[in-house]
XYZ file of C-alpha atoms in Angstrom:
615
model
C 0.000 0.000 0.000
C 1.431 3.121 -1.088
C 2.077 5.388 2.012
C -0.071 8.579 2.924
C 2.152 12.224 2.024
C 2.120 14.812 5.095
C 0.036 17.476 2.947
C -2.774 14.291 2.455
C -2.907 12.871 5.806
C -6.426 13.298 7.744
C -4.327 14.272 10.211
C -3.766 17.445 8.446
C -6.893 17.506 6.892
C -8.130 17.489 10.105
C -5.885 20.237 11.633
C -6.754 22.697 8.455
C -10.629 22.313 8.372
C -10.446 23.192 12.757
C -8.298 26.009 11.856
C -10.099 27.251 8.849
C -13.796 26.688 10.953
C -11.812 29.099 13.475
C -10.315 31.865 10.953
C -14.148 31.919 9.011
C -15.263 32.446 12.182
C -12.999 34.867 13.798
C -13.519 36.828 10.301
C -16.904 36.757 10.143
C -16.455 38.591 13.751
C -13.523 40.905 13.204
C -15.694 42.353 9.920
C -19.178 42.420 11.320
C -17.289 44.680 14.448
C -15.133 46.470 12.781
C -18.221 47.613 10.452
C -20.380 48.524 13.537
C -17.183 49.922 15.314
C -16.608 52.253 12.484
C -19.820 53.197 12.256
C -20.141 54.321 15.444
C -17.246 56.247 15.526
C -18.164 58.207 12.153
C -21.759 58.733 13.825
C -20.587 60.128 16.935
C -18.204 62.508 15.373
C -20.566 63.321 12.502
C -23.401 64.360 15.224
C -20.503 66.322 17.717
C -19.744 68.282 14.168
C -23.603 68.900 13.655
C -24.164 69.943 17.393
C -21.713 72.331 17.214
C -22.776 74.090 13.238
C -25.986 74.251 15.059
C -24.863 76.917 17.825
C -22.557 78.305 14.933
C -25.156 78.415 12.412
C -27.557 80.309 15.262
C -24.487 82.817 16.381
C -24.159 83.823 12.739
C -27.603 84.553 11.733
C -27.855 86.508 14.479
C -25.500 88.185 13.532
C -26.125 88.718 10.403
C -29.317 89.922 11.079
C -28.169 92.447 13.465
C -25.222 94.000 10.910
C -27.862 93.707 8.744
C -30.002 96.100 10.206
C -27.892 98.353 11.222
C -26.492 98.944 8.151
C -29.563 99.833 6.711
C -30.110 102.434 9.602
C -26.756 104.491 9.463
C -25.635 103.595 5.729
C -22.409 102.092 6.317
C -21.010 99.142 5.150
C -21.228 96.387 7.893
C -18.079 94.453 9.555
C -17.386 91.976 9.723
C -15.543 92.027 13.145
C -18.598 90.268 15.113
C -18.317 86.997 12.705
C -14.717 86.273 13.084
C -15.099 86.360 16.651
C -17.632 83.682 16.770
C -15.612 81.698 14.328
C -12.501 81.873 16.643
C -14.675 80.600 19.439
C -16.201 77.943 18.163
C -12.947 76.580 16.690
C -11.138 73.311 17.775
C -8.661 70.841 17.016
C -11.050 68.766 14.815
C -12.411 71.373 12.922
C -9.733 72.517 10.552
C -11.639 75.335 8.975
C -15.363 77.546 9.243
C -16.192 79.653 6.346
C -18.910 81.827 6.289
C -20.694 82.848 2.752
C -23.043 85.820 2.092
C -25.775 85.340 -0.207
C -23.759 86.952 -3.006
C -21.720 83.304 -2.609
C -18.862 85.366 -1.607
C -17.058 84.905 1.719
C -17.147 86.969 3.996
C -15.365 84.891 7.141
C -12.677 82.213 7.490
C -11.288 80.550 11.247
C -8.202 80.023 9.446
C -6.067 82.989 9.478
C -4.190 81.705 6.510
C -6.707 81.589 4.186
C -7.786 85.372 4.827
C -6.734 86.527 1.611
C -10.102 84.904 0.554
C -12.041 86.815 2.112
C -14.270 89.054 -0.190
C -13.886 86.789 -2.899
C -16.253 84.666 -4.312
C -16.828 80.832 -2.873
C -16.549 77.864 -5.693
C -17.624 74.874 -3.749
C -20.260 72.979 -4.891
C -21.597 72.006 -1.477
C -21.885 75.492 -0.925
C -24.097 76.365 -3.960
C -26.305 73.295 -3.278
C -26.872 74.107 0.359
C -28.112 77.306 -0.568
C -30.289 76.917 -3.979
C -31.817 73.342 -1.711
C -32.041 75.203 2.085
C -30.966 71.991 3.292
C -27.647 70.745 4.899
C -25.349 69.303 2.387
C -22.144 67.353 3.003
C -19.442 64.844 1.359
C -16.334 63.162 1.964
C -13.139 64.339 0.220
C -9.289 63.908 0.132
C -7.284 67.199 1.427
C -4.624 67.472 -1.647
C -2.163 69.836 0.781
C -2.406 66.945 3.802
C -3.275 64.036 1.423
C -5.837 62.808 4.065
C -9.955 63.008 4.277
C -12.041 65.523 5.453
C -15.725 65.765 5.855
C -16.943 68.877 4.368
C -20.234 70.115 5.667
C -22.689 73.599 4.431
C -25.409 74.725 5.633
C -27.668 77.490 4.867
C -28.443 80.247 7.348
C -32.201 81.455 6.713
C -33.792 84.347 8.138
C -36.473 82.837 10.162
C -38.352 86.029 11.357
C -38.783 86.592 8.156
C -42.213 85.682 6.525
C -40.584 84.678 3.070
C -37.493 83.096 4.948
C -34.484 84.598 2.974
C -31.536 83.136 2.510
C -28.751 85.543 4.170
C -25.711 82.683 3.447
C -24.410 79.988 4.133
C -21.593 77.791 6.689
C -19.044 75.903 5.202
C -17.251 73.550 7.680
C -13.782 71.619 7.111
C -13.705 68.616 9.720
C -10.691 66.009 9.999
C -12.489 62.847 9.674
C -9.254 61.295 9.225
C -8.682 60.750 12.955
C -11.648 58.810 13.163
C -9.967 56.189 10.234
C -6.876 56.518 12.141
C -8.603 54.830 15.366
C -10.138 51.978 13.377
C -6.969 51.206 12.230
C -5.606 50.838 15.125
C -8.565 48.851 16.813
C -7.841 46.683 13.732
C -4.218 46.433 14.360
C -4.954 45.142 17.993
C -7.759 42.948 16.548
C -5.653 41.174 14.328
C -2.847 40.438 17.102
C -5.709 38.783 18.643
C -6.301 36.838 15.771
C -3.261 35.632 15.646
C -2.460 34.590 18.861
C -6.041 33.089 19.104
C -4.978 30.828 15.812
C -1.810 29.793 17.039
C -3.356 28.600 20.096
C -6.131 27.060 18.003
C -3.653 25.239 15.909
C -2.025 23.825 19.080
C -4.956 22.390 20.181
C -6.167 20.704 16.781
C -3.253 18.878 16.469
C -3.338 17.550 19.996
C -7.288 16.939 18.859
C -6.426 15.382 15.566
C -4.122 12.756 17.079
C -6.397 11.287 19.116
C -8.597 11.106 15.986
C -5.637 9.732 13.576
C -3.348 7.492 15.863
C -5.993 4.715 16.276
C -6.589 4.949 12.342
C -3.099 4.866 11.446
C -2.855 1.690 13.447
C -5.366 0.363 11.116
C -3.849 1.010 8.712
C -0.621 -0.180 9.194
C -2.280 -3.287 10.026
C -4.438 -3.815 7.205
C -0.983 -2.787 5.335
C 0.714 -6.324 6.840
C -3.247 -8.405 6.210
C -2.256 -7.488 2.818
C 1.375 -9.140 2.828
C -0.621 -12.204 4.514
C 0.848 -11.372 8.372
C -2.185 -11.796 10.376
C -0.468 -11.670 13.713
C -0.187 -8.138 14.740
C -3.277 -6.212 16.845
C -4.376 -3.047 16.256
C -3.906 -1.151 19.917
C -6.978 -0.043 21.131
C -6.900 3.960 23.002
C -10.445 4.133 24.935
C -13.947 2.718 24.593
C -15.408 5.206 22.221
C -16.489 5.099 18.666
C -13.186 4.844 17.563
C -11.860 2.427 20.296
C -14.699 -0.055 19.272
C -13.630 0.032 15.766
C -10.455 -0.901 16.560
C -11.522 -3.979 18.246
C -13.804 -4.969 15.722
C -10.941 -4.465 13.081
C -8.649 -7.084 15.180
C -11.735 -9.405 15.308
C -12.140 -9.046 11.290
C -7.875 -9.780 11.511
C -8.559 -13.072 13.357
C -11.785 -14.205 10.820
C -9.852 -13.095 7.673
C -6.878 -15.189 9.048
C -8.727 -18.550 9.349
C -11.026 -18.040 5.723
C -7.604 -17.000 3.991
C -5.692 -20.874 5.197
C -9.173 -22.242 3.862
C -9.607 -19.950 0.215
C -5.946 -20.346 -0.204
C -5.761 -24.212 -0.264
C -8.999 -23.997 -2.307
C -7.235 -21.381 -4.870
C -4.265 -23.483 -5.129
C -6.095 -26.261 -6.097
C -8.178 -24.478 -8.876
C -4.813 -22.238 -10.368
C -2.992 -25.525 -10.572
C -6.260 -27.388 -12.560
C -6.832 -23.933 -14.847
C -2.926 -23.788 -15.504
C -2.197 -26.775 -17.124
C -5.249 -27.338 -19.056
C -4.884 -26.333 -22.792
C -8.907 -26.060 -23.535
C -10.917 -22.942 -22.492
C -12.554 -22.909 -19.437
C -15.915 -20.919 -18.364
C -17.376 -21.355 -15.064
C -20.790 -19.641 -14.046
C -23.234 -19.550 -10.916
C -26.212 -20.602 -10.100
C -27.909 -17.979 -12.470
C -25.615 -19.153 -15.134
C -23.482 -15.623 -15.025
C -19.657 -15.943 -15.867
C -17.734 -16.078 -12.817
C -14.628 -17.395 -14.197
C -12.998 -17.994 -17.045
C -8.906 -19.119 -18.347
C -7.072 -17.738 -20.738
C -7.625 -19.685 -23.351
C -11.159 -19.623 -23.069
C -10.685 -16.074 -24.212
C -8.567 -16.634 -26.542
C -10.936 -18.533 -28.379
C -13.964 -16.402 -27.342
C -11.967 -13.821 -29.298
C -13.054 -11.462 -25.869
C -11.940 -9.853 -23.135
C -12.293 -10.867 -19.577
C -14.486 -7.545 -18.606
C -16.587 -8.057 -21.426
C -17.476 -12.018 -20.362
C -17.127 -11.802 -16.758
C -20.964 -11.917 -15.392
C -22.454 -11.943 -18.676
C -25.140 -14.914 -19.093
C -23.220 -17.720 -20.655
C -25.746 -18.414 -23.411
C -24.974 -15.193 -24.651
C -21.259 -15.612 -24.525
C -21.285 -19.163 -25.934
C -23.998 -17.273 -28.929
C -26.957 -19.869 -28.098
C -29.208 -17.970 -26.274
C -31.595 -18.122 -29.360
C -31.720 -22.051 -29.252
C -30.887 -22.905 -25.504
C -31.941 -21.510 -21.735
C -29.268 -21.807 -18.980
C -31.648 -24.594 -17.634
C -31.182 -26.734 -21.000
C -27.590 -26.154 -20.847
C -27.784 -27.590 -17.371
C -29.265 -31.045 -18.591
C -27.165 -31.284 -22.012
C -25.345 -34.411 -21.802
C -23.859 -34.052 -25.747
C -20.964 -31.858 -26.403
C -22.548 -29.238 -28.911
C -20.443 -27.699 -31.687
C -20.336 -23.719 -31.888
C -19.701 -22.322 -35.336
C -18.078 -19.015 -35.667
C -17.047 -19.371 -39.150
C -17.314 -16.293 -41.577
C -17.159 -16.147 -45.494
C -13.766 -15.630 -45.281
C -12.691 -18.396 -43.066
C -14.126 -21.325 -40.983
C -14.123 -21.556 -37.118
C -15.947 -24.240 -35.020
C -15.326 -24.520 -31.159
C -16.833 -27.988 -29.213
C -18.218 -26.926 -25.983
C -18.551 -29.557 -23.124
C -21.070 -29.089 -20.310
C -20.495 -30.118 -16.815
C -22.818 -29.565 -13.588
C -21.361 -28.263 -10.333
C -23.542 -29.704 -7.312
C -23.559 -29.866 -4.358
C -24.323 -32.421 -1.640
C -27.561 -32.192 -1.448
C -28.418 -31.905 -5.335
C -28.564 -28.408 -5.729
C -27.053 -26.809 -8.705
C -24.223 -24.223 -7.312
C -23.529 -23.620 -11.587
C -22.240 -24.854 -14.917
C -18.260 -25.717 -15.743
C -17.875 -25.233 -19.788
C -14.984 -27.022 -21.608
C -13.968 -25.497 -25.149
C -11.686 -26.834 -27.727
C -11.189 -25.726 -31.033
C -12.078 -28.259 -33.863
C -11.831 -26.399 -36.899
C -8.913 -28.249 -38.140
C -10.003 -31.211 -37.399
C -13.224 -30.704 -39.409
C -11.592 -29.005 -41.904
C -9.286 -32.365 -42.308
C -12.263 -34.468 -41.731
C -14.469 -32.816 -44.808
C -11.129 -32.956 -46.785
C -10.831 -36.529 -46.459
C -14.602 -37.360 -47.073
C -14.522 -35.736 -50.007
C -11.390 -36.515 -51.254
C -12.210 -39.890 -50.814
C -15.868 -39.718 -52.275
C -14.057 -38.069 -55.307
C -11.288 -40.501 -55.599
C -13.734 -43.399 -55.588
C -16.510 -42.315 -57.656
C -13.421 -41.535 -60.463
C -11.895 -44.784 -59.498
C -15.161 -46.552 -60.180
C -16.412 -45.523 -63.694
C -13.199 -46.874 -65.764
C -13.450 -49.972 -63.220
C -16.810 -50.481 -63.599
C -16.545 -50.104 -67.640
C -13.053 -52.490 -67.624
C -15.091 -55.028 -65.744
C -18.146 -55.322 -67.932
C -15.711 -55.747 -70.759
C -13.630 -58.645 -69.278
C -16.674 -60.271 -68.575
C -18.017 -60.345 -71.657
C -14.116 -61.236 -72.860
C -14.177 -64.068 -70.600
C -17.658 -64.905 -71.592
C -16.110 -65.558 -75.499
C -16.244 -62.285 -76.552
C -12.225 -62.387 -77.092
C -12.690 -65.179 -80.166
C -15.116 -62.422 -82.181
C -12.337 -60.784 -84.596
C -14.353 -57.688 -84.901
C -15.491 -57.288 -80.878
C -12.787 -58.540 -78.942
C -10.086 -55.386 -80.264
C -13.210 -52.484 -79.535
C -13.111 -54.100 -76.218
C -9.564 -54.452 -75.162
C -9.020 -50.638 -76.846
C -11.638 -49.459 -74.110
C -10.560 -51.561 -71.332
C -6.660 -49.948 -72.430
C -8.046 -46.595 -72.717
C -9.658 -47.007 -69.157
C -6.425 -48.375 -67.876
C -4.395 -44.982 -68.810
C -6.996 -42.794 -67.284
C -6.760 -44.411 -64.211
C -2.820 -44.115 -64.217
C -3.238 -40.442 -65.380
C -5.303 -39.752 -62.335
C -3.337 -41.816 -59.879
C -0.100 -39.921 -61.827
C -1.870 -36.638 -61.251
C -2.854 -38.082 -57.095
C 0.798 -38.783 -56.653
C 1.686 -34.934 -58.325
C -0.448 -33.031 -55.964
C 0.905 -35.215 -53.243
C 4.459 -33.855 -54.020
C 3.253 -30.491 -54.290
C 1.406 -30.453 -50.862
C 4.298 -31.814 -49.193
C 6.727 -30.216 -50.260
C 8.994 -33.182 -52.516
C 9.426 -31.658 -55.731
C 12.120 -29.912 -57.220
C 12.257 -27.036 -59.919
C 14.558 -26.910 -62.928
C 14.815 -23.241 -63.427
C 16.206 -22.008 -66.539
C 16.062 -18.608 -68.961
C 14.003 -19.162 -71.766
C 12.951 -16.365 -74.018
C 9.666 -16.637 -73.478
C 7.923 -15.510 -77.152
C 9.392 -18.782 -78.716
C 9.008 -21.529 -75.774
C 5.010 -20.427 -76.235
C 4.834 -20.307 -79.817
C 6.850 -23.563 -79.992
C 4.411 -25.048 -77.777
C 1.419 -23.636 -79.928
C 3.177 -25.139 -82.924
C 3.038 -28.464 -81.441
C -1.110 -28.430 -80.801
C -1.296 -26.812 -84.253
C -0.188 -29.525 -86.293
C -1.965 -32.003 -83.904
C -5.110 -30.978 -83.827
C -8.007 -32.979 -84.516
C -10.595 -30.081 -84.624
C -11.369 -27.446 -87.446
C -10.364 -24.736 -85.044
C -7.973 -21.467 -85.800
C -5.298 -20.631 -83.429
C -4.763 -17.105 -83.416
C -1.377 -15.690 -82.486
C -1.468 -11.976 -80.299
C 2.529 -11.847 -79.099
C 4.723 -9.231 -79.221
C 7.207 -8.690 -81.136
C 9.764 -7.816 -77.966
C 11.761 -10.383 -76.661
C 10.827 -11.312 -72.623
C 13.313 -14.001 -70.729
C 11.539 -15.642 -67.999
C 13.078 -18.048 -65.425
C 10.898 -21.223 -65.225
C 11.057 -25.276 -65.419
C 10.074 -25.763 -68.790
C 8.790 -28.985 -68.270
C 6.372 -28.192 -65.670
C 5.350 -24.524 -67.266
C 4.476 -27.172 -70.534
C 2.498 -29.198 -68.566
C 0.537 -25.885 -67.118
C 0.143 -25.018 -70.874
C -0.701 -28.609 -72.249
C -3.560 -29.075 -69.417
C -4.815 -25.100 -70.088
C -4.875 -26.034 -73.964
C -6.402 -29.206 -74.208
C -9.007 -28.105 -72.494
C -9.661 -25.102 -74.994
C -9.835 -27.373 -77.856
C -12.168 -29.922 -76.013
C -14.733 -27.559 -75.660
C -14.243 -25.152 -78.520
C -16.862 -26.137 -81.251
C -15.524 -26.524 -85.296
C -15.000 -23.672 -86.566
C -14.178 -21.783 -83.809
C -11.122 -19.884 -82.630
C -8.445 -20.342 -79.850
C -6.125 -17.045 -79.074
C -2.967 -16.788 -77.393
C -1.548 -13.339 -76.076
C 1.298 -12.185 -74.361
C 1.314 -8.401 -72.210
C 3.275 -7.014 -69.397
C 1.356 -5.475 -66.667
C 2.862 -3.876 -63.505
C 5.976 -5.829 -63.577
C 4.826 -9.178 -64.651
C 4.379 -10.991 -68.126
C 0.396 -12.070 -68.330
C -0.463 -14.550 -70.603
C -3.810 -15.424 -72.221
C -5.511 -18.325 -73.709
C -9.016 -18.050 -75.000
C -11.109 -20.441 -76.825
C -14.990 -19.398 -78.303
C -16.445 -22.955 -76.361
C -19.660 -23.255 -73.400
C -18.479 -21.125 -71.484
C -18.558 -21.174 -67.581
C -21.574 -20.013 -65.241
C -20.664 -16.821 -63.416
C -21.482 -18.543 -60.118
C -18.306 -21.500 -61.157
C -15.850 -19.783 -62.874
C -14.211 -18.904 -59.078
C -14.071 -22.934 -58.488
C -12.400 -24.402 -61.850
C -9.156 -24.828 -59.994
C -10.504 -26.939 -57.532
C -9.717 -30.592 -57.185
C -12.053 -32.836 -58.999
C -13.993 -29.784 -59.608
C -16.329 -30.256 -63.062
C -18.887 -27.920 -64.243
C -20.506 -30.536 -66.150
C -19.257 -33.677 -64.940
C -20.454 -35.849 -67.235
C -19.149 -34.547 -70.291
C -16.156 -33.918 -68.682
C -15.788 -37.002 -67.872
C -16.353 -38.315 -71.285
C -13.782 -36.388 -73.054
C -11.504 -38.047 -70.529
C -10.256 -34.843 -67.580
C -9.441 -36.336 -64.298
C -10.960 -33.136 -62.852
C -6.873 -32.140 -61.801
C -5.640 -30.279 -64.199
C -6.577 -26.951 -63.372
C -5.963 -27.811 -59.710
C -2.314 -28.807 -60.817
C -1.449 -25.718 -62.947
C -2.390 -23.098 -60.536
C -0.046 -25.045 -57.810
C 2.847 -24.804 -60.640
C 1.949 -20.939 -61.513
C 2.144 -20.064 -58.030
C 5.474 -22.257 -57.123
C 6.800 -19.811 -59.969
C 6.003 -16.654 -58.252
C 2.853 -15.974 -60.529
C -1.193 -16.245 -60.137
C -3.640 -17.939 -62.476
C -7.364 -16.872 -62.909
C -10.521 -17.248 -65.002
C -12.950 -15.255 -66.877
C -15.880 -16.701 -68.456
C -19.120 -16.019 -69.982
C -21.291 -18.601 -70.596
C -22.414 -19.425 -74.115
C -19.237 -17.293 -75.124
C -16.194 -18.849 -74.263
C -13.719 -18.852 -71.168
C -10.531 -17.379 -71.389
C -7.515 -18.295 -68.621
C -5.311 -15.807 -68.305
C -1.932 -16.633 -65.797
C 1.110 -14.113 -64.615
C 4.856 -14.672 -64.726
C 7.915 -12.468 -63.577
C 10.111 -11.578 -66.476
C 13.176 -10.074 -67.461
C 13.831 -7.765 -70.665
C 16.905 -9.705 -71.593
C 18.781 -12.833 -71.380
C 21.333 -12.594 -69.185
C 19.999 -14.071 -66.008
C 22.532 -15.677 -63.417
C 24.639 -16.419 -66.700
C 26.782 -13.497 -65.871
């Protein structure tokens, strides 16, 4: 068992989800009072600013009225002596600057003797102009660009409340440093998070002291089930108190002592069953009760052509491909081995599947052991040999049965008629050769199949071995039929046994002029196609059905046997020259059309001139 890394211990696991519980919580805390905190804070000193531009605001107006007045008794221009005074009184550390604004919008009063230049010019704040067009308080923080920190600008109107139409006589523009009150919080945060820290380090402490408790029992587990797995059974998993976890641990040493005394018993059992599976050659499938696969060797798969997921509790009719002819339950009762044919058009496969019944005591059927073996040689060879021999024997018969009827009638007295007994001795001769040419022909494909012959090769320009050949049947030939010559006039050496590449031609030629009617034509061509020399012989006879022409090279193959069989073809021929065209590196083929003719056409390698190995 591959061992547990620090970071993915439960111990750690454990550790980080107590401290992150702790931190989420502490956070949730530290935000939610640091929100209310700094509320509070801007509140208080928002309202102490208010209180205070309330007495100001009163002071003013009253003022204001009063200059007012009497500067519309003696005609002078009022000063503005009174307001200054007010402002100096009312000043304090955190208000950095009053202002106090006719309702011209030009200022008229400043606390802050270094901005008294501005006096009697006019005021550009915004809050200003909005407190007075609105007659309501208006106020905003902003960011002091001389001290670089926040201020909470504040204006208010002054009204003239005795007034009936309540006219505006100005306004109050207060500058208050806010910034203190941002400087606090961040120091209650500062001590806050010291807190936090201290409070997490502690917390961490403890969850590892926590987590141990939790972990040390289960590592002991698991370095027990660790040695279960290398089969030591001895060691005890130590057992810390009598809770949850302490109770697990002595059921775990429990499971250690029942594990220990089923593994001695599965063990023997397994040996047992690896040492059968191992040394068998057939495929073997073993299912349950239900007749799932619960088991199956090697080469059971290997001649399932499956996999072992793909098989493993799958019904075994469906495996086996016979769950449209037979239930698990007729399985169960088949006492005949059944055959299992997987063949395909391009090849044939057969499998013989054996059923045995696993029981038990009492009768009751605990599931089916299935023994495959492949067969498909063996019925390959079988059907071979029945129908070699059924072919042998019914050619074997005819000439006997015809030689026998005429030495009968021979020994009968036939032999002293002058004119009957030579017809009768000519057939039982002419019988005689046919059934050497087929046992000659027997004996050839023999050699062939095994492996005993021999080739002569030799270069031979090819042009004149064929027309030499055609010569030959020329001047022989019984029929009024016209051999027709299509060769080329270049020269092509091929390397060949002449004597078998005649016999290939004699067999291929015969058979044109048997079955070419009088009158008709046989042609011979020569062409080179991709390498190789292909030569063609065609003849104008029956022709071959489209459905046979694929089976003329066949042994004992006829299309019409009895005609073939009275112009005197073993049914070989064929069969032999396509084993001598391909011992020569070539291929031999047929088209046909019946009614038309058939034309064989066969390939050899060739070389454009006659050197050869004779350098």
């Amino acid at each position: 068992m591959q061992k547990v890394s620090f970071f993915k211990s439960i111990h750690v696991k454990l550790v980080l989800i107590y401290v992150l519980l702790i931190v989420i919580a502490l956070q949730i805390i530290g935000i939610y009072f640091s929100k209310e905190l700094e509320d509070s804070l801007k509140n208080n000193f928002q309202d102490s600013i208010l209180q205070r531009m309330e007495l100001v605001q009163y002071s003013i107006r009253e003022e204001m009225i009063k200059e007012r007045n009497e500067t519309a008794s003696t005609s002078m221009p009022p000063t503005e002596s009174g307001i200054d005074a007010i402002l100096r009184e009312f000043s304090t550390d955190d208000i950095n600057e009053i202002r106090v604004i006719d309702s011209r919008n030009r200022i008229i009063a400043t606390s802050e003797d270094e901005n008294h230049s501005m006096v009697g010019q006019r005021a550009n704040d915004d809050v200003v102009r909005k407190a007075m067009s609105a007659e309501t308080i208006q106020d905003n923080i902003s960011l002091d660009k001389q001290t670089m920190q926040r201020v909470w600008v504040l204006a208010a109107p002054i009204t003239e409340t005795v007034a009936p139409n309540g006219e505006v006589l100005g306004a109050i523009y207060i500058e208050s440093d806010i910034e203190k009150v941002f400087e606090q919080m961040s120091e209650i945060n500062r001590i806050f998070a010291a807190g936090i820290a201290v409070s997490l380090v502690i917390t961490i402490i403890l969850g590892i002291l926590v987590a141990r408790t939790i972990t040390r029992p289960i590592s002991d587990m698991r370095k027990q089930a660790q040695a279960m797995s290398k089969g030591n059974f001895s060691r005890k998993v130590r057992v810390y108190g009598t809770d949850e976890i302490g109770q697990l641990a002595i059921a775990f040493n429990h499971l250690t002592n029942r594990l220990q005394e089923s593994q001695s018993t599965t063990e023997a059992e397994r040996r047992k069953l690896a040492s059968v599976l191992s040394n068998m050659t057939d495929g073997v499938i073993a299912t349950d009760r239900k007749g799932k696969i619960i088991l199956i060797n090697d080469p059971a798969l290997s001649l399932l052509h499956d996999t072992r997921e793909s098989t493993l509790n799958r019904p075994i009719a469906s495996v086996l491909g016979l769950d449209q002819e037979y239930s698990f339950e007729d399985l169960i009762h088949m006492k005949e081995a059944i055959s299992l044919d997987f063949s395909t058009s391009d090849a044939p496969y057969i499998l013989r599947a054996n059923f045995s019944v696993i029981q038990k005591e009492t009768g009751f059927v605990n599931g089916l052991i299935t023994v495959l073996h492949d067969i498909t040689e063996q019925e390959k060879i079988d059907m071979e040999r029945r129908e070699f021999v059924a072919n042998v024997s019914h050619e074997l018969r005819t000439p006997l049965t015809t030689m026998r009827s005429y030495l009968e009638a021979l020994a009968d007295g036939a032999w002293q008629d002058k004119d009957i007994a030579p017809t009768f001795l000519n057939v039982t001769q002419t019988e005689t050769e046919r059934m050497i040419r087929l046992v000659n022909d027997l004996l050839q494909l023999s050699k062939m199949d095994s492996q005993e012959y021999e080739l002569n090769f030799e270069f031979v320009e090819f042009n004149k071995f064929f027309t030499h050949i055609i010569d030959r049947f020329e001047m022989s030939k019984s029929k009024n039929v016209e051999f027709l010559r299509l060769l080329p006039e270049s020269s092509y050496f091929v390397d060949i046994d002449t004597d078998k590449l005649t016999q290939v031609m004699d067999n291929i030629i015969s058979n044109s002029l048997k079955y070419s009617p009088d009158g008709g034509n046989i042609r011979f061509g020569v062409t080179v196609h991709e390498n190789m020399l292909r030569v063609m012989i065609s003849d104008d006879g029956m022709g071959i059905p489209k459905e046979n022409v694929g089976r003329i090279f066949d042994r004992f193959y006829r299309v019409d046997r009895a005609r073939a069989r009275s112009m005197g073809g073993t049914g070989l021929g064929l069969a032999i020259a396509r084993e001598m065209i391909e011992a020569h590196g070539g291929r031999i083929w047929a088209e046909s059309e019946e009614g038309v003719g058939t034309t064989i056409f066969f390939t050899l390698p060739f070389e454009l001139d006659g050197a050869g190995d004779w350098e």
